Amino acid sequence: MKIHEFQAKELFRKSGIPVPRGEAAFSVEEAQRAAAALGNFPVVIKAQIHAGGRGKGGGVKLAANAEEVKQLASSILGMTLVTHQTGPEGRLVKKLLVEEGLPIEKELYLSVLPDRGAAKIVFMASEAGGMDIEEVAAKTPEKLIKVFIDPLIGMKGYHANELAFGLNLSGDLAKQFSAMAMKLYRLCVDYDCSLVEINPLILTKDGRVIALDAKINFDDNALYRHKDILEYRDLDEEDPFEVEASKFELNYIRMPGGNIGNMVNGAGLAMATMDIIQQAGAAPANFLDVGGGASAEQVENGFRIILADPSVKGVLINIFGGILRCDRLANGVVEAANKVGIKVPVVIRMEGTNVEEGRRILNESGLNLITAKDVSDAAQKIAAIVKA
Ligand code: GDP
Ligand code: MN
């Protein structure tokens, strides 16, 4: 799960990690009030969306006086912000963060995340902060330093020293940095974060180390033990189809650019089905694993969500009836079809438990469903129909 910068900074503040003074604003009036409360200029107006690269896209602006605060807040709120992370369709800005503008001496990069391959927590740091870190890693990998920490031993002073040294920090700056890095490590582990990133981490002209930006991603599978974090969820920032699917515990992921919806039981079979759709010269519009033990109701909801996606021009249902019996699947499909109506061709391939009964239900339903003899036959049929 992703959260907004202002929420990440709230967590930073609670953890004792220094951030600029400021507050979130949901209207131009609130932004004006927040700026006035800061007491002096410049103030920074920052678009709050779940994507980075806002600065380059025009979503981060400095205001030199109250009039500019009003102007910038009005223009950024409601804008469709396009960054390299939003895709060309961009993201509608509904929230702002209004902060004190700080005098920047230097911009650094710092992140901490689990490294699955190494089975360790890794800190990544660079003196080339503020910019696209993927580019730094690709073009000048020597500018990106990594420090690995065994989670069973935990972070020690020498880990922090190694980072500070790698960033060319000394004296009081190194001390401030190390204290911050220790707190970031705790935050990352305590909240089961999949990423904590500060870009830029700044050194101010008056000798302070401050997190100017803040990004935190959480491991969804650990959210059950962080009820406070769940409150940060912002459904405005999530794909509406995925939000709907999550209500029924369906493993559904939308795939922009594709046009063949597919419903499959089992994640492995779903991955294979997507490959076979590609191989047939078409592109999947989603990943959907209804689960091994799906109920007719779940099948119905999954099918309904696929059909509601306007980019879906055809559907492939690929079920191996094991725990999910074929008759139950057939009932779910028929129910959903009767409720929402099917306006696109649907090809079904199913095998396994109660397959005869499942076929009978589909055949007698009066629905225009196309049956396939195996998976590649199914993929070729749906690809051909959609292309035609
Ligand atoms: P991102 O582009 O989405 O990563 O947004 P950031 O929070 O990183 O902001 C982008 C850039 O805006 C930073 O790299 C800074 O150069 C600039 N910026 C943000 N806050 C301040 C500030 O308080 N003072 C100054 N001078 N620049 C700022
Ligand atoms: Mn940034």
GROMACS .gro file of C-alpha atoms and ligand atoms in nm:
model
  417
    1MET     CA    1   0.000   0.000   0.000
    2LYS     CA    2   0.115   0.350  -0.079
    3ILE     CA    3   0.050   0.661   0.126
    4HIS     CA    4   0.083   1.033   0.063
    5GLU     CA    5   0.391   1.241   0.139
    6PHE     CA    6   0.208   1.435   0.412
    7GLN     CA    7   0.113   1.108   0.581
    8ALA     CA    8   0.467   0.971   0.552
    9LYS     CA    9   0.595   1.292   0.708
   10GLU     CA   10   0.346   1.253   0.993
   11LEU     CA   11   0.501   0.911   1.061
   12PHE     CA   12   0.850   1.059   1.031
   13ARG     CA   13   0.760   1.328   1.283
   14LYS     CA   14   0.627   1.063   1.526
   15SER     CA   15   0.953   0.870   1.481
   16GLY     CA   16   1.168   1.174   1.551
   17ILE     CA   17   1.289   1.216   1.193
   18PRO     CA   18   1.318   1.588   1.108
   19VAL     CA   19   1.081   1.718   0.838
   20PRO     CA   20   0.988   2.072   0.731
   21ARG     CA   21   0.704   2.242   0.922
   22GLY     CA   22   0.379   2.228   0.729
   23GLU     CA   23   0.036   2.079   0.693
   24ALA     CA   24  -0.199   1.922   0.440
   25ALA     CA   25  -0.463   2.135   0.267
   26PHE     CA   26  -0.771   2.019   0.077
   27SER     CA   27  -0.885   2.356  -0.058
   28VAL     CA   28  -0.734   2.688  -0.162
   29GLU     CA   29  -0.861   2.850   0.160
   30GLU     CA   30  -0.696   2.579   0.371
   31ALA     CA   31  -0.373   2.628   0.179
   32GLN     CA   32  -0.386   3.002   0.248
   33ARG     CA   33  -0.449   2.941   0.617
   34ALA     CA   34  -0.167   2.684   0.634
   35ALA     CA   35   0.073   2.927   0.468
   36ALA     CA   36  -0.025   3.206   0.708
   37ALA     CA   37   0.032   2.972   1.004
   38LEU     CA   38   0.389   2.909   0.887
   39GLY     CA   39   0.463   3.276   0.948
   40ASN     CA   40   0.715   3.352   0.672
   41PHE     CA   41   0.794   3.305   0.304
   42PRO     CA   42   0.877   3.135   0.079
   43VAL     CA   43   0.638   2.844   0.130
   44VAL     CA   44   0.628   2.534  -0.086
   45ILE     CA   45   0.302   2.410  -0.239
   46LYS     CA   46   0.321   2.039  -0.317
   47ALA     CA   47   0.067   1.824  -0.503
   48GLN     CA   48  -0.018   1.509  -0.309
   49ILE     CA   49  -0.059   1.208  -0.539
   50HIS     CA   50   0.070   0.853  -0.512
   51ALA     CA   51   0.342   0.908  -0.769
   52GLY     CA   52   0.685   1.067  -0.781
   53GLY     CA   53   0.841   1.309  -1.026
   54ARG     CA   54   0.595   1.580  -0.922
   55GLY     CA   55   0.859   1.852  -0.927
   56LYS     CA   56   0.938   1.805  -1.296
   57GLY     CA   57   0.568   1.775  -1.379
   58GLY     CA   58   0.486   2.113  -1.224
   59GLY     CA   59   0.333   1.982  -0.901
   60VAL     CA   60   0.586   2.141  -0.661
   61LYS     CA   61   0.610   2.522  -0.655
   62LEU     CA   62   0.759   2.789  -0.433
   63ALA     CA   63   0.535   3.081  -0.334
   64ALA     CA   64   0.703   3.408  -0.238
   65ASN     CA   65   0.397   3.578  -0.085
   66ALA     CA   66   0.032   3.523   0.011
   67GLU     CA   67  -0.094   3.618  -0.335
   68GLU     CA   68   0.126   3.351  -0.496
   69VAL     CA   69   0.005   3.094  -0.245
   70LYS     CA   70  -0.350   3.159  -0.363
   71GLN     CA   71  -0.253   3.147  -0.731
   72LEU     CA   72  -0.041   2.832  -0.707
   73ALA     CA   73  -0.283   2.646  -0.480
   74SER     CA   74  -0.567   2.722  -0.725
   75SER     CA   75  -0.368   2.606  -1.025
   76ILE     CA   76  -0.227   2.288  -0.868
   77LEU     CA   77  -0.550   2.174  -0.698
   78GLY     CA   78  -0.762   2.015  -0.968
   79MET     CA   79  -0.480   1.989  -1.220
   80THR     CA   80  -0.413   1.660  -1.394
   81LEU     CA   81  -0.052   1.602  -1.303
   82VAL     CA   82   0.149   1.396  -1.549
   83THR     CA   83   0.482   1.253  -1.431
   84HIS     CA   84   0.698   0.964  -1.548
   85GLN     CA   85   0.523   0.752  -1.282
   86THR     CA   86   0.157   0.838  -1.357
   87GLY     CA   87   0.146   0.729  -1.719
   88PRO     CA   88   0.021   0.963  -1.991
   89GLU     CA   89  -0.329   0.987  -1.842
   90GLY     CA   90  -0.189   1.162  -1.531
   91ARG     CA   91  -0.352   1.193  -1.190
   92LEU     CA   92  -0.608   1.445  -1.065
   93VAL     CA   93  -0.467   1.648  -0.773
   94LYS     CA   94  -0.712   1.667  -0.481
   95LYS     CA   95  -0.476   1.739  -0.193
   96LEU     CA   96  -0.185   1.969  -0.121
   97LEU     CA   97   0.095   1.990   0.130
   98VAL     CA   98   0.194   2.342   0.233
   99GLU     CA   99   0.539   2.366   0.387
  100GLU     CA  100   0.802   2.614   0.493
  101GLY     CA  101   1.056   2.670   0.215
  102LEU     CA  102   1.404   2.576   0.331
  103PRO     CA  103   1.741   2.708   0.212
  104ILE     CA  104   1.901   2.405   0.044
  105GLU     CA  105   2.278   2.360   0.057
  106LYS     CA  106   2.283   2.008  -0.086
  107GLU     CA  107   2.038   1.737  -0.195
  108LEU     CA  108   2.114   1.375  -0.101
  109TYR     CA  109   1.931   1.048  -0.159
  110LEU     CA  110   1.851   0.794   0.111
  111SER     CA  111   1.628   0.487   0.115
  112VAL     CA  112   1.584   0.172   0.319
  113LEU     CA  113   1.405  -0.145   0.211
  114PRO     CA  114   1.416  -0.522   0.241
  115ASP     CA  115   1.642  -0.687  -0.016
  116ARG     CA  116   1.477  -1.023  -0.080
  117GLY     CA  117   1.774  -1.169  -0.263
  118ALA     CA  118   2.015  -1.092   0.019
  119ALA     CA  119   1.755  -1.157   0.291
  120LYS     CA  120   1.872  -0.834   0.453
  121ILE     CA  121   1.761  -0.478   0.503
  122VAL     CA  122   1.950  -0.251   0.265
  123PHE     CA  123   2.018   0.119   0.289
  124MET     CA  124   2.088   0.297  -0.037
  125ALA     CA  125   2.240   0.642  -0.033
  126SER     CA  126   2.382   0.887  -0.280
  127GLU     CA  127   2.527   1.234  -0.295
  128ALA     CA  128   2.341   1.271  -0.625
  129GLY     CA  129   2.004   1.338  -0.460
  130GLY     CA  130   1.695   1.519  -0.585
  131MET     CA  131   1.702   1.350  -0.923
  132ASP     CA  132   1.580   1.028  -1.072
  133ILE     CA  133   1.768   0.764  -0.871
  134GLU     CA  134   1.710   0.492  -1.132
  135GLU     CA  135   1.910   0.708  -1.371
  136VAL     CA  136   2.191   0.753  -1.118
  137ALA     CA  137   2.200   0.374  -1.063
  138ALA     CA  138   2.212   0.306  -1.438
  139LYS     CA  139   2.460   0.572  -1.549
  140THR     CA  140   2.683   0.630  -1.247
  141PRO     CA  141   2.645   0.325  -1.022
  142GLU     CA  142   2.955   0.430  -0.824
  143LYS     CA  143   2.753   0.721  -0.688
  144LEU     CA  144   2.505   0.484  -0.520
  145ILE     CA  145   2.628   0.323  -0.200
  146LYS     CA  146   2.462   0.026  -0.029
  147VAL     CA  147   2.487  -0.090   0.328
  148PHE     CA  148   2.332  -0.426   0.415
  149ILE     CA  149   2.195  -0.504   0.761
  150ASP     CA  150   2.116  -0.847   0.898
  151PRO     CA  151   1.771  -0.802   1.055
  152LEU     CA  152   1.849  -1.061   1.323
  153ILE     CA  153   2.137  -0.846   1.445
  154GLY     CA  154   1.982  -0.508   1.374
  155MET     CA  155   2.133  -0.174   1.285
  156LYS     CA  156   2.449  -0.071   1.468
  157GLY     CA  157   2.642   0.253   1.487
  158TYR     CA  158   2.898   0.132   1.235
  159HIS     CA  159   2.629   0.087   0.969
  160ALA     CA  160   2.527   0.450   1.015
  161ASN     CA  161   2.891   0.561   1.011
  162GLU     CA  162   2.952   0.377   0.687
  163LEU     CA  163   2.657   0.560   0.527
  164ALA     CA  164   2.762   0.900   0.663
  165PHE     CA  165   3.119   0.843   0.542
  166GLY     CA  166   2.993   0.737   0.198
  167LEU     CA  167   2.796   1.061   0.177
  168ASN     CA  168   3.102   1.266   0.272
  169LEU     CA  169   2.941   1.388   0.592
  170SER     CA  170   3.143   1.473   0.899
  171GLY     CA  171   3.111   1.644   1.236
  172ASP     CA  172   2.767   1.752   1.346
  173LEU     CA  173   2.605   1.675   1.007
  174ALA     CA  174   2.727   1.315   1.030
  175LYS     CA  175   2.587   1.294   1.382
  176GLN     CA  176   2.245   1.424   1.278
  177PHE     CA  177   2.244   1.196   0.975
  178SER     CA  178   2.333   0.885   1.177
  179ALA     CA  179   2.062   0.949   1.435
  180MET     CA  180   1.813   0.987   1.151
  181ALA     CA  181   1.927   0.668   0.974
  182MET     CA  182   1.884   0.466   1.296
  183LYS     CA  183   1.527   0.596   1.331
  184LEU     CA  184   1.452   0.520   0.966
  185TYR     CA  185   1.566   0.164   1.014
  186ARG     CA  186   1.332   0.124   1.315
  187LEU     CA  187   1.043   0.274   1.119
  188CYS     CA  188   1.104   0.045   0.822
  189VAL     CA  189   1.112  -0.269   1.035
  190ASP     CA  190   0.840  -0.177   1.287
  191TYR     CA  191   0.587  -0.092   1.017
  192ASP     CA  192   0.677  -0.371   0.770
  193CYS     CA  193   0.762  -0.120   0.501
  194SER     CA  194   0.856  -0.241   0.156
  195LEU     CA  195   1.023   0.096   0.094
  196VAL     CA  196   1.110   0.412   0.284
  197GLU     CA  197   1.262   0.672   0.054
  198ILE     CA  198   1.381   1.029   0.108
  199ASN     CA  199   1.466   1.212  -0.212
  200PRO     CA  200   1.594   1.465  -0.149
  201LEU     CA  201   1.734   1.444   0.199
  202ILE     CA  202   1.872   1.794   0.238
  203LEU     CA  203   2.153   1.969   0.417
  204THR     CA  204   2.032   2.323   0.488
  205LYS     CA  205   2.249   2.633   0.470
  206ASP     CA  206   2.220   2.658   0.849
  207GLY     CA  207   2.358   2.307   0.905
  208ARG     CA  208   2.050   2.088   0.952
  209VAL     CA  209   1.968   1.748   0.799
  210ILE     CA  210   1.601   1.732   0.695
  211ALA     CA  211   1.376   1.496   0.498
  212LEU     CA  212   1.240   1.727   0.228
  213ASP     CA  213   1.044   1.451   0.057
  214ALA     CA  214   0.903   1.129   0.203
  215LYS     CA  215   0.776   0.814   0.041
  216ILE     CA  216   0.666   0.499   0.223
  217ASN     CA  217   0.524   0.178   0.078
  218PHE     CA  218   0.390  -0.094   0.305
  219ASP     CA  219   0.379  -0.470   0.266
  220ASP     CA  220   0.006  -0.538   0.216
  221ASN     CA  221   0.035  -0.878   0.377
  222ALA     CA  222   0.143  -0.718   0.706
  223LEU     CA  223  -0.125  -0.449   0.718
  224TYR     CA  224  -0.344  -0.658   0.946
  225ARG     CA  225  -0.105  -0.569   1.228
  226HIS     CA  226  -0.094  -0.196   1.148
  227LYS     CA  227  -0.452  -0.076   1.181
  228ASP     CA  228  -0.327   0.284   1.220
  229ILE     CA  229  -0.166   0.266   0.874
  230LEU     CA  230  -0.485   0.136   0.713
  231GLU     CA  231  -0.646   0.470   0.804
  232TYR     CA  232  -0.405   0.631   0.558
  233ARG     CA  233  -0.546   0.438   0.263
  234ASP     CA  234  -0.670   0.678  -0.007
  235LEU     CA  235  -0.915   0.509  -0.243
  236ASP     CA  236  -0.899   0.814  -0.475
  237GLU     CA  237  -0.548   0.703  -0.566
  238GLU     CA  238  -0.632   0.341  -0.641
  239ASP     CA  239  -0.774   0.183  -0.954
  240PRO     CA  240  -1.154   0.171  -0.895
  241PHE     CA  241  -1.176  -0.180  -1.042
  242GLU     CA  242  -0.905  -0.303  -0.804
  243VAL     CA  243  -1.081  -0.138  -0.509
  244GLU     CA  244  -1.404  -0.316  -0.604
  245ALA     CA  245  -1.223  -0.650  -0.641
  246SER     CA  246  -1.056  -0.614  -0.302
  247LYS     CA  247  -1.400  -0.610  -0.137
  248PHE     CA  248  -1.449  -0.971  -0.245
  249GLU     CA  249  -1.093  -1.085  -0.175
  250LEU     CA  250  -1.028  -1.140  -0.543
  251ASN     CA  251  -0.667  -1.123  -0.659
  252TYR     CA  252  -0.729  -0.878  -0.940
  253ILE     CA  253  -0.482  -0.646  -1.108
  254ARG     CA  254  -0.575  -0.426  -1.399
  255MET     CA  255  -0.337  -0.422  -1.695
  256PRO     CA  256  -0.373  -0.099  -1.890
  257GLY     CA  257  -0.330  -0.142  -2.264
  258GLY     CA  258  -0.483  -0.489  -2.288
  259ASN     CA  259  -0.829  -0.579  -2.417
  260ILE     CA  260  -0.889  -0.942  -2.319
  261GLY     CA  261  -1.035  -0.990  -1.974
  262ASN     CA  262  -0.956  -1.319  -1.814
  263MET     CA  263  -1.083  -1.513  -1.516
  264VAL     CA  264  -0.876  -1.802  -1.390
  265ASN     CA  265  -0.845  -2.008  -1.073
  266GLY     CA  266  -0.499  -2.026  -0.927
  267ALA     CA  267  -0.222  -1.768  -0.964
  268GLY     CA  268   0.006  -1.998  -1.164
  269LEU     CA  269  -0.266  -2.088  -1.412
  270ALA     CA  270  -0.357  -1.718  -1.437
  271MET     CA  271   0.004  -1.624  -1.521
  272ALA     CA  272   0.020  -1.901  -1.781
  273THR     CA  273  -0.311  -1.788  -1.930
  274MET     CA  274  -0.181  -1.434  -1.967
  275ASP     CA  275   0.126  -1.569  -2.145
  276ILE     CA  276  -0.090  -1.773  -2.380
  277ILE     CA  277  -0.309  -1.472  -2.459
  278GLN     CA  278   0.009  -1.282  -2.552
  279GLN     CA  279   0.128  -1.575  -2.759
  280ALA     CA  280  -0.201  -1.569  -2.952
  281GLY     CA  281  -0.116  -1.211  -3.048
  282ALA     CA  282  -0.348  -1.032  -2.805
  283ALA     CA  283  -0.297  -0.860  -2.467
  284PRO     CA  284  -0.462  -0.937  -2.131
  285ALA     CA  285  -0.661  -0.654  -1.972
  286ASN     CA  286  -0.624  -0.794  -1.624
  287PHE     CA  287  -0.488  -1.061  -1.398
  288LEU     CA  288  -0.759  -1.236  -1.198
  289ASP     CA  289  -0.712  -1.533  -0.975
  290VAL     CA  290  -1.052  -1.611  -0.824
  291GLY     CA  291  -0.881  -1.850  -0.585
  292GLY     CA  292  -0.889  -2.225  -0.549
  293GLY     CA  293  -1.193  -2.230  -0.322
  294ALA     CA  294  -1.397  -1.956  -0.490
  295SER     CA  295  -1.769  -1.946  -0.427
  296ALA     CA  296  -2.027  -1.894  -0.703
  297GLU     CA  297  -2.064  -1.544  -0.558
  298GLN     CA  298  -1.693  -1.469  -0.602
  299VAL     CA  299  -1.700  -1.597  -0.957
  300GLU     CA  300  -2.001  -1.377  -1.021
  301ASN     CA  301  -1.828  -1.069  -0.878
  302GLY     CA  302  -1.506  -1.137  -1.064
  303PHE     CA  303  -1.691  -1.175  -1.391
  304ARG     CA  304  -1.896  -0.861  -1.324
  305ILE     CA  305  -1.580  -0.655  -1.255
  306ILE     CA  306  -1.413  -0.779  -1.576
  307LEU     CA  307  -1.722  -0.694  -1.781
  308ALA     CA  308  -1.743  -0.346  -1.628
  309ASP     CA  309  -1.398  -0.253  -1.765
  310PRO     CA  310  -1.462  -0.060  -2.089
  311SER     CA  311  -1.128  -0.168  -2.239
  312VAL     CA  312  -1.237  -0.534  -2.228
  313LYS     CA  313  -1.342  -0.647  -2.578
  314GLY     CA  314  -1.356  -1.017  -2.505
  315VAL     CA  315  -1.324  -1.254  -2.208
  316LEU     CA  316  -1.139  -1.580  -2.162
  317ILE     CA  317  -1.243  -1.801  -1.872
  318ASN     CA  318  -0.993  -2.071  -1.794
  319ILE     CA  319  -1.080  -2.297  -1.503
  320PHE     CA  320  -0.934  -2.618  -1.380
  321GLY     CA  321  -1.201  -2.762  -1.155
  322GLY     CA  322  -1.031  -2.887  -0.843
  323ILE     CA  323  -1.160  -2.746  -0.518
  324LEU     CA  324  -1.358  -2.496  -0.728
  325ARG     CA  325  -1.594  -2.735  -0.905
  326CYS     CA  326  -1.694  -2.667  -1.265
  327ASP     CA  327  -2.067  -2.663  -1.186
  328ARG     CA  328  -2.013  -2.393  -0.926
  329LEU     CA  329  -1.813  -2.187  -1.173
  330ALA     CA  330  -2.084  -2.229  -1.437
  331ASN     CA  331  -2.350  -2.111  -1.191
  332GLY     CA  332  -2.145  -1.802  -1.107
  333VAL     CA  333  -2.093  -1.714  -1.471
  334VAL     CA  334  -2.463  -1.758  -1.553
  335GLU     CA  335  -2.570  -1.551  -1.251
  336ALA     CA  336  -2.335  -1.266  -1.343
  337ALA     CA  337  -2.435  -1.280  -1.708
  338ASN     CA  338  -2.803  -1.262  -1.622
  339LYS     CA  339  -2.748  -0.969  -1.387
  340VAL     CA  340  -2.517  -0.748  -1.592
  341GLY     CA  341  -2.565  -0.881  -1.943
  342ILE     CA  342  -2.274  -0.983  -2.166
  343LYS     CA  343  -2.193  -0.746  -2.449
  344VAL     CA  344  -1.861  -0.902  -2.549
  345PRO     CA  345  -1.770  -1.253  -2.670
  346VAL     CA  346  -1.678  -1.500  -2.395
  347VAL     CA  347  -1.470  -1.812  -2.451
  348ILE     CA  348  -1.467  -2.078  -2.181
  349ARG     CA  349  -1.222  -2.358  -2.127
  350MET     CA  350  -1.282  -2.578  -1.828
  351GLU     CA  351  -1.175  -2.920  -1.717
  352GLY     CA  352  -1.188  -3.118  -1.397
  353THR     CA  353  -1.436  -3.195  -1.123
  354ASN     CA  354  -1.802  -3.196  -1.237
  355VAL     CA  355  -1.708  -3.072  -1.582
  356GLU     CA  356  -2.006  -3.247  -1.745
  357GLU     CA  357  -2.248  -3.081  -1.507
  358GLY     CA  358  -2.075  -2.745  -1.567
  359ARG     CA  359  -2.107  -2.780  -1.945
  360ARG     CA  360  -2.475  -2.873  -1.911
  361ILE     CA  361  -2.543  -2.558  -1.703
  362LEU     CA  362  -2.367  -2.337  -1.958
  363ASN     CA  363  -2.535  -2.503  -2.257
  364GLU     CA  364  -2.882  -2.475  -2.107
  365SER     CA  365  -2.831  -2.116  -1.995
  366GLY     CA  366  -2.918  -1.976  -2.336
  367LEU     CA  367  -2.611  -1.752  -2.316
  368ASN     CA  368  -2.389  -1.708  -2.616
  369LEU     CA  369  -2.074  -1.865  -2.473
  370ILE     CA  370  -1.804  -2.017  -2.688
  371THR     CA  371  -1.645  -2.333  -2.556
  372ALA     CA  372  -1.287  -2.432  -2.628
  373LYS     CA  373  -1.125  -2.773  -2.618
  374ASP     CA  374  -0.801  -2.664  -2.453
  375VAL     CA  375  -0.615  -2.355  -2.337
  376SER     CA  376  -0.440  -2.263  -2.659
  377ASP     CA  377  -0.760  -2.321  -2.857
  378ALA     CA  378  -0.936  -2.084  -2.614
  379ALA     CA  379  -0.669  -1.815  -2.647
  380GLN     CA  380  -0.664  -1.837  -3.026
  381LYS     CA  381  -1.044  -1.822  -3.047
  382ILE     CA  382  -1.077  -1.512  -2.828
  383ALA     CA  383  -0.780  -1.338  -2.993
  384ALA     CA  384  -0.925  -1.401  -3.341
  385ILE     CA  385  -1.271  -1.276  -3.244
  386VAL     CA  386  -1.139  -0.960  -3.078
  387LYS     CA  387  -0.911  -0.882  -3.373
  388ALA     CA  388  -1.198  -0.927  -3.616
  389GDP     P1  389   0.910   1.487  -0.635
  389GDP     O1  390   0.953   1.560  -0.759
  389GDP     O2  391   0.772   1.427  -0.651
  389GDP     O3  392   1.009   1.385  -0.591
  389GDP     O4  393   0.895   1.600  -0.519
  389GDP     P2  394   1.004   1.655  -0.415
  389GDP     O5  395   0.939   1.663  -0.283
  389GDP     O6  396   1.129   1.576  -0.419
  389GDP     O7  397   1.032   1.804  -0.466
  389GDP     C1  398   1.096   1.829  -0.590
  389GDP     C2  399   1.200   1.937  -0.575
  389GDP     O8  400   1.142   2.059  -0.531
  389GDP     C3  401   1.310   1.908  -0.474
  389GDP     O9  402   1.410   1.825  -0.525
  389GDP     C4  403   1.360   2.047  -0.443
  389GDP    O10  404   1.462   2.085  -0.535
  389GDP     C5  405   1.238   2.137  -0.462
  389GDP     N1  406   1.189   2.178  -0.328
  389GDP     C6  407   1.099   2.115  -0.251
  389GDP     N2  408   1.086   2.177  -0.131
  389GDP     C7  409   1.172   2.282  -0.133
  389GDP     C8  410   1.209   2.385  -0.038
  389GDP    O11  411   1.161   2.390   0.076
  389GDP     N3  412   1.302   2.477  -0.078
  389GDP     C9  413   1.357   2.476  -0.201
  389GDP     N4  414   1.446   2.567  -0.234
  389GDP     N5  415   1.328   2.380  -0.292
  389GDP    C10  416   1.237   2.285  -0.260
  390MN      MN  417   1.135   1.361  -0.443
   0.00000   0.00000   0.00000
